[in-house]
Structures are given as C-alpha cells and as structure tokens.
C-alpha positions as a LaTeX table, in Angstrom:
\begin{tabular}{lrrr}
\hline
Residue & $x$ (\AA) & $y$ (\AA) & $z$ (\AA) \\
\hline
Phe1 & 0.00 & 0.00 & 0.00 \\
Ile2 & 1.09 & 3.59 & $-0.63$ \\
Gln3 & 0.21 & 6.75 & 1.29 \\
Phe4 & 0.48 & 9.53 & $-1.28$ \\
Gln5 & 1.35 & 13.04 & $-0.10$ \\
Asp6 & $-1.46$ & 14.44 & 2.10 \\
Glu7 & $-4.19$ & 12.00 & 1.08 \\
Lys8 & $-6.38$ & 10.67 & 3.90 \\
Tyr9 & $-6.65$ & 7.10 & 2.60 \\
Lys10 & $-3.86$ & 4.81 & 1.46 \\
Arg11 & $-3.90$ & 3.47 & $-2.06$ \\
Thr12 & $-4.36$ & $-0.25$ & $-2.12$ \\
His13 & $-3.81$ & $-1.30$ & $-5.75$ \\
Cys14 & $-0.26$ & $-0.17$ & $-6.38$ \\
Ile15 & 2.80 & $-1.87$ & $-7.78$ \\
Ser16 & 6.34 & $-0.76$ & $-6.93$ \\
Val17 & 9.13 & $-1.79$ & $-9.28$ \\
Gly18 & 12.87 & $-1.92$ & $-8.62$ \\
Thr19 & 15.36 & $-2.07$ & $-11.47$ \\
Pro20 & 19.03 & $-3.07$ & $-11.79$ \\
Ser21 & 19.92 & 0.48 & $-12.89$ \\
Gly22 & 18.81 & 1.80 & $-9.48$ \\
Trp23 & 15.69 & 3.62 & $-10.64$ \\
Asn24 & 12.54 & 2.57 & $-8.76$ \\
Tyr25 & 8.94 & 3.70 & $-9.09$ \\
Thr26 & 5.34 & 3.15 & $-8.04$ \\
Val27 & 2.25 & 2.97 & $-10.26$ \\
Asp28 & $-1.35$ & 3.11 & $-9.00$ \\
Leu29 & $-2.91$ & 0.43 & $-11.20$ \\
Asn30 & $-6.49$ & 1.57 & $-10.55$ \\
Arg31 & $-5.75$ & 4.98 & $-12.04$ \\
Gly32 & $-2.75$ & 4.29 & $-14.24$ \\
Ala33 & $-1.02$ & 6.97 & $-12.16$ \\
Phe34 & 2.78 & 7.25 & $-12.10$ \\
Met35 & 2.95 & 8.20 & $-8.40$ \\
Gln36 & 6.58 & 8.39 & $-7.35$ \\
Ala37 & 10.13 & 7.56 & $-8.40$ \\
Trp38 & 13.40 & 7.24 & $-6.50$ \\
Arg39 & 16.99 & 6.15 & $-6.96$ \\
Gly40 & 19.12 & 3.78 & $-4.92$ \\
Asp41 & 17.98 & 0.98 & $-2.62$ \\
Phe42 & 14.50 & $-0.35$ & $-3.18$ \\
Ala43 & 12.12 & $-0.14$ & $-0.22$ \\
Asn44 & 11.44 & $-0.54$ & 3.48 \\
Val45 & 8.43 & $-2.80$ & 4.07 \\
Thr46 & 8.92 & $-3.51$ & 7.78 \\
Glu47 & 5.38 & $-2.42$ & 8.57 \\
Met48 & 3.99 & $-5.30$ & 6.53 \\
Trp49 & 5.22 & $-7.88$ & 9.04 \\
Tyr50 & 6.31 & $-6.09$ & 12.25 \\
Glu51 & 3.97 & $-6.69$ & 15.24 \\
Arg52 & 0.44 & $-6.66$ & 13.76 \\
Gly53 & 1.55 & $-5.71$ & 10.27 \\
Glu54 & $-0.19$ & $-2.31$ & 10.19 \\
Pro55 & $-0.55$ & $-0.02$ & 8.29 \\
Gln56 & 1.24 & $-2.14$ & 5.63 \\
Leu57 & 2.87 & 0.76 & 3.81 \\
Leu58 & 5.88 & 0.68 & 1.50 \\
Tyr59 & 8.46 & 3.42 & 2.07 \\
Pro60 & 11.08 & 4.14 & $-0.62$ \\
Ser61 & 14.63 & 3.61 & 0.67 \\
Gly62 & 16.04 & 6.35 & $-1.55$ \\
Leu63 & 15.21 & 10.03 & $-1.91$ \\
Arg64 & 11.91 & 10.02 & $-3.75$ \\
Ser65 & 10.24 & 12.50 & $-6.05$ \\
Asp66 & 6.44 & 12.58 & $-6.06$ \\
Ile67 & 5.21 & 12.59 & $-9.65$ \\
Ser68 & 1.39 & 12.69 & $-9.67$ \\
Gly69 & $-1.56$ & 11.06 & $-7.99$ \\
Lys70 & $-3.75$ & 11.67 & $-11.02$ \\
Ser71 & $-4.41$ & 9.23 & $-13.82$ \\
Ser72 & $-1.68$ & 9.40 & $-16.44$ \\
Met73 & $-4.09$ & 8.88 & $-19.35$ \\
Ala74 & $-7.46$ & 10.40 & $-20.12$ \\
Thr75 & $-9.87$ & 11.10 & $-22.92$ \\
Leu76 & $-10.73$ & 14.80 & $-22.98$ \\
Pro77 & $-13.60$ & 16.49 & $-24.85$ \\
Thr78 & $-11.15$ & 19.26 & $-25.83$ \\
Pro79 & $-7.41$ & 19.78 & $-25.19$ \\
Gln80 & $-8.36$ & 22.51 & $-22.69$ \\
Ser81 & $-10.76$ & 20.36 & $-20.63$ \\
Ser82 & $-9.95$ & 19.80 & $-16.93$ \\
Trp83 & $-7.89$ & 16.71 & $-16.19$ \\
Pro84 & $-9.98$ & 14.17 & $-14.26$ \\
Asp85 & $-8.79$ & 12.98 & $-10.84$ \\
Ser86 & $-9.56$ & 9.42 & $-11.87$ \\
Ser87 & $-10.05$ & 8.54 & $-15.52$ \\
Asn88 & $-12.33$ & 5.81 & $-16.78$ \\
Ile89 & $-9.43$ & 3.34 & $-16.86$ \\
Asp90 & $-9.78$ & $-0.43$ & $-16.72$ \\
Tyr91 & $-6.55$ & $-2.20$ & $-15.72$ \\
Lys92 & $-6.02$ & $-5.36$ & $-17.81$ \\
Gly93 & $-2.82$ & $-6.76$ & $-16.30$ \\
Tyr94 & 0.85 & $-6.55$ & $-17.11$ \\
Ser95 & 3.51 & $-8.46$ & $-19.02$ \\
Ile96 & 7.30 & $-8.53$ & $-18.87$ \\
Asp97 & 9.41 & $-7.69$ & $-21.90$ \\
Glu98 & 12.57 & $-9.58$ & $-22.94$ \\
Lys99 & 14.75 & $-7.31$ & $-20.75$ \\
Gly100 & 12.62 & $-7.80$ & $-17.66$ \\
Phe101 & 10.75 & $-4.47$ & $-17.74$ \\
Pro102 & 6.98 & $-4.45$ & $-17.16$ \\
Tyr103 & 4.38 & $-2.98$ & $-19.43$ \\
Phe104 & 0.94 & $-2.38$ & $-18.03$ \\
Arg105 & $-2.18$ & $-2.84$ & $-20.12$ \\
Tyr106 & $-5.21$ & $-0.56$ & $-19.80$ \\
Gln107 & $-8.47$ & 0.05 & $-21.57$ \\
Ile108 & $-9.73$ & 3.60 & $-21.67$ \\
Gly109 & $-12.97$ & 4.18 & $-23.51$ \\
Gly110 & $-12.82$ & 1.70 & $-26.37$ \\
Thr111 & $-9.04$ & 1.95 & $-26.74$ \\
Glu112 & $-6.39$ & $-0.41$ & $-25.37$ \\
Ile113 & $-3.04$ & 1.08 & $-24.38$ \\
Ala114 & 0.26 & $-0.45$ & $-23.25$ \\
Asp115 & 2.19 & 1.65 & $-20.71$ \\
His116 & 5.83 & 0.53 & $-20.92$ \\
Leu117 & 8.38 & 1.75 & $-18.34$ \\
Thr118 & 12.07 & 1.11 & $-18.92$ \\
Thr119 & 15.21 & 2.47 & $-17.27$ \\
Asp120 & 18.90 & 2.95 & $-17.91$ \\
Glu121 & 21.58 & 4.60 & $-15.79$ \\
Lys122 & 20.31 & 8.10 & $-16.63$ \\
Gln123 & 16.51 & 8.03 & $-16.70$ \\
Ile124 & 13.11 & 6.39 & $-16.70$ \\
Thr125 & 11.49 & 6.18 & $-20.12$ \\
Arg126 & 7.73 & 5.87 & $-20.32$ \\
Thr127 & 6.16 & 4.83 & $-23.62$ \\
Phe128 & 2.44 & 4.70 & $-24.39$ \\
Gln129 & 1.39 & 2.59 & $-27.35$ \\
Phe130 & $-2.05$ & 1.88 & $-28.73$ \\
Thr131 & $-2.70$ & $-1.85$ & $-28.97$ \\
Ser132 & $-6.13$ & $-1.33$ & $-30.54$ \\
Pro133 & $-7.38$ & 1.49 & $-32.78$ \\
Ala134 & $-8.13$ & 4.72 & $-30.90$ \\
Thr135 & $-11.85$ & 5.52 & $-30.84$ \\
Gln136 & $-11.32$ & 9.06 & $-29.47$ \\
Pro137 & $-8.39$ & 11.35 & $-28.63$ \\
Val138 & $-6.32$ & 10.15 & $-25.66$ \\
Tyr139 & $-3.87$ & 12.33 & $-23.76$ \\
Ala140 & $-0.99$ & 11.65 & $-21.36$ \\
Leu141 & $-0.32$ & 13.74 & $-18.26$ \\
Ala142 & 3.49 & 13.87 & $-18.30$ \\
Ala143 & 3.91 & 16.22 & $-15.32$ \\
Thr144 & 2.06 & 18.33 & $-12.78$ \\
Gly145 & 3.52 & 20.97 & $-10.51$ \\
Gln146 & 3.38 & 24.48 & $-9.17$ \\
Asn147 & 5.98 & 25.63 & $-11.68$ \\
Ile148 & 6.90 & 23.86 & $-14.93$ \\
Ile149 & 9.54 & 25.69 & $-16.96$ \\
Gln150 & 10.54 & 24.90 & $-20.53$ \\
Ile151 & 14.33 & 25.17 & $-20.44$ \\
Glu152 & 14.85 & 24.40 & $-24.12$ \\
Pro153 & 12.79 & 22.74 & $-26.84$ \\
Gly154 & 11.56 & 19.44 & $-25.43$ \\
Leu155 & 13.08 & 19.84 & $-21.95$ \\
Phe156 & 11.01 & 20.87 & $-18.92$ \\
Gln157 & 11.91 & 21.40 & $-15.26$ \\
Val158 & 9.20 & 20.52 & $-12.74$ \\
Asp159 & 9.28 & 22.39 & $-9.39$ \\
Asp160 & 13.07 & 22.00 & $-9.03$ \\
Arg161 & 12.31 & 18.29 & $-8.44$ \\
Tyr162 & 12.88 & 16.55 & $-11.75$ \\
Tyr163 & 13.10 & 17.01 & $-15.52$ \\
Val164 & 10.85 & 15.75 & $-18.31$ \\
Gln165 & 12.28 & 15.27 & $-21.81$ \\
Ile166 & 10.07 & 14.86 & $-24.86$ \\
Asn167 & 10.89 & 14.73 & $-28.56$ \\
Lys168 & 11.57 & 18.28 & $-29.74$ \\
Lys169 & 9.03 & 17.83 & $-32.54$ \\
Ser170 & 6.30 & 16.42 & $-30.29$ \\
Lys171 & 3.12 & 18.39 & $-29.74$ \\
Phe172 & 2.43 & 19.34 & $-26.14$ \\
Asn173 & 0.17 & 21.53 & $-24.07$ \\
Leu174 & 1.69 & 23.35 & $-21.07$ \\
Arg175 & $-1.20$ & 24.91 & $-19.22$ \\
Lys176 & $-2.35$ & 26.23 & $-15.86$ \\
Met177 & $-5.39$ & 24.53 & $-14.37$ \\
Asp178 & $-6.81$ & 24.69 & $-10.83$ \\
Gly179 & $-3.74$ & 26.44 & $-9.43$ \\
Gln180 & $-1.23$ & 23.99 & $-10.93$ \\
Gln181 & 0.60 & 23.62 & $-14.19$ \\
Glu182 & 0.19 & 20.52 & $-16.33$ \\
Leu183 & 2.29 & 19.15 & $-19.18$ \\
Ile184 & $-0.03$ & 17.19 & $-21.48$ \\
Leu185 & 0.91 & 15.15 & $-24.53$ \\
Pro186 & $-1.50$ & 13.82 & $-27.16$ \\
Ile187 & $-0.97$ & 10.07 & $-27.50$ \\
Ser188 & $-0.47$ & 8.99 & $-31.08$ \\
His189 & 0.37 & 5.45 & $-32.16$ \\
Gln190 & 3.42 & 5.57 & $-29.87$ \\
Thr191 & 4.29 & 8.44 & $-27.51$ \\
Ala192 & 7.26 & 8.55 & $-25.10$ \\
Tyr193 & 8.91 & 10.83 & $-22.57$ \\
Gln194 & 11.79 & 10.58 & $-20.10$ \\
Ile195 & 12.05 & 11.56 & $-16.42$ \\
Phe196 & 15.38 & 12.16 & $-14.70$ \\
Trp197 & 17.20 & 14.23 & $-12.08$ \\
\hline
\end{tabular}
C-alpha cells in the first residue's frame, strides 16, 4: 500500500518496481497513475510484518520524487478540458518484456493502451502505445507541478524536483489549471517521454 502526499486514505492497488539500474517507481494500477520515483535501494516494508503488520505501507529507501496522484491517461472532450482525478481506466494486467521491464495494459474508452516503463543509468522512459485502434483522442499527463519551466525545446523542469524530456518535434500543451501547471501530450500510435534528475 502507498500513502500519497497528504491523502487521507492509502492506495491499495499499487505496484512498486525496482530495477538493476537503481531507478525505482510506483504505479497506481487503478488509475494508471505514475505516483513516485526514486533512486538507490528499493524499499522498506517492515510495517507489513512487524507486530500486527499495520498499516502495511511501502516506504522508498532512496530520496523520492512525487510525480502525480492523477491518472496518467485520459480522454478529454477538448485539449483545454480539466484533467480528471480518476479517468475511466480499466486495468487489464501486465507483461514482462525480454529485458525484464513491465508494461501495463489498460483500456480507456474503447481503446487499449500499453504503458511501458524502462530504465537505464540516466533516466526512466515511459512509452504509451495503442494496442487497438483509438476511438477518441487520448492524452498523457506527463507532469504536474506548481511551476513547470521549458528550459529548451523538449526539456522541462518541474518544481526543481525533476526534468521531463520529450521529442523536440512532439506536440504538447503546457497549461495552468486549478492552481497547478500541467504538461499534457496527445498520445499517437506511440508516444514517449523521459524523467530524470
């Protein structure tokens, strides 16, 4: 289970992944939300077995960066529509690629999407790929924060916490909504971005 930021209730359908490159992360499977990432040792799970095993929370062992508690994918009526707290996402399971990295399968509306997270020594790469024809426009929430600055074409700094890199030719929407900034990418056949610090 994960307790995210100041939320009252813990999230119960999360998966935390450790990688040989030292990048680790947590995904809320119910929402397809990329919640947090950290580098170094994996996790402290003492509370799952110590005494009565409550409250059964996972704590990252490295210095973590909170990413977002919101769904990472959504269908929007227009590119300017508010991002939903929880999209109409149906989690379909996950598979492991030939290098041992997971990709999570979701259905949103009538469209199936694979969410593939890979790492190397420098970054986490997240790739969305349609596995069935898109029935309506689907967008990815690449970052949320109080202050997102475009440093150069394709490179964004999020609240002095981490960086997001997209293809310089990719379309994006950097907007202010409900007191926060959001970096939104339209998902085409295959859309990717990188996170690092």
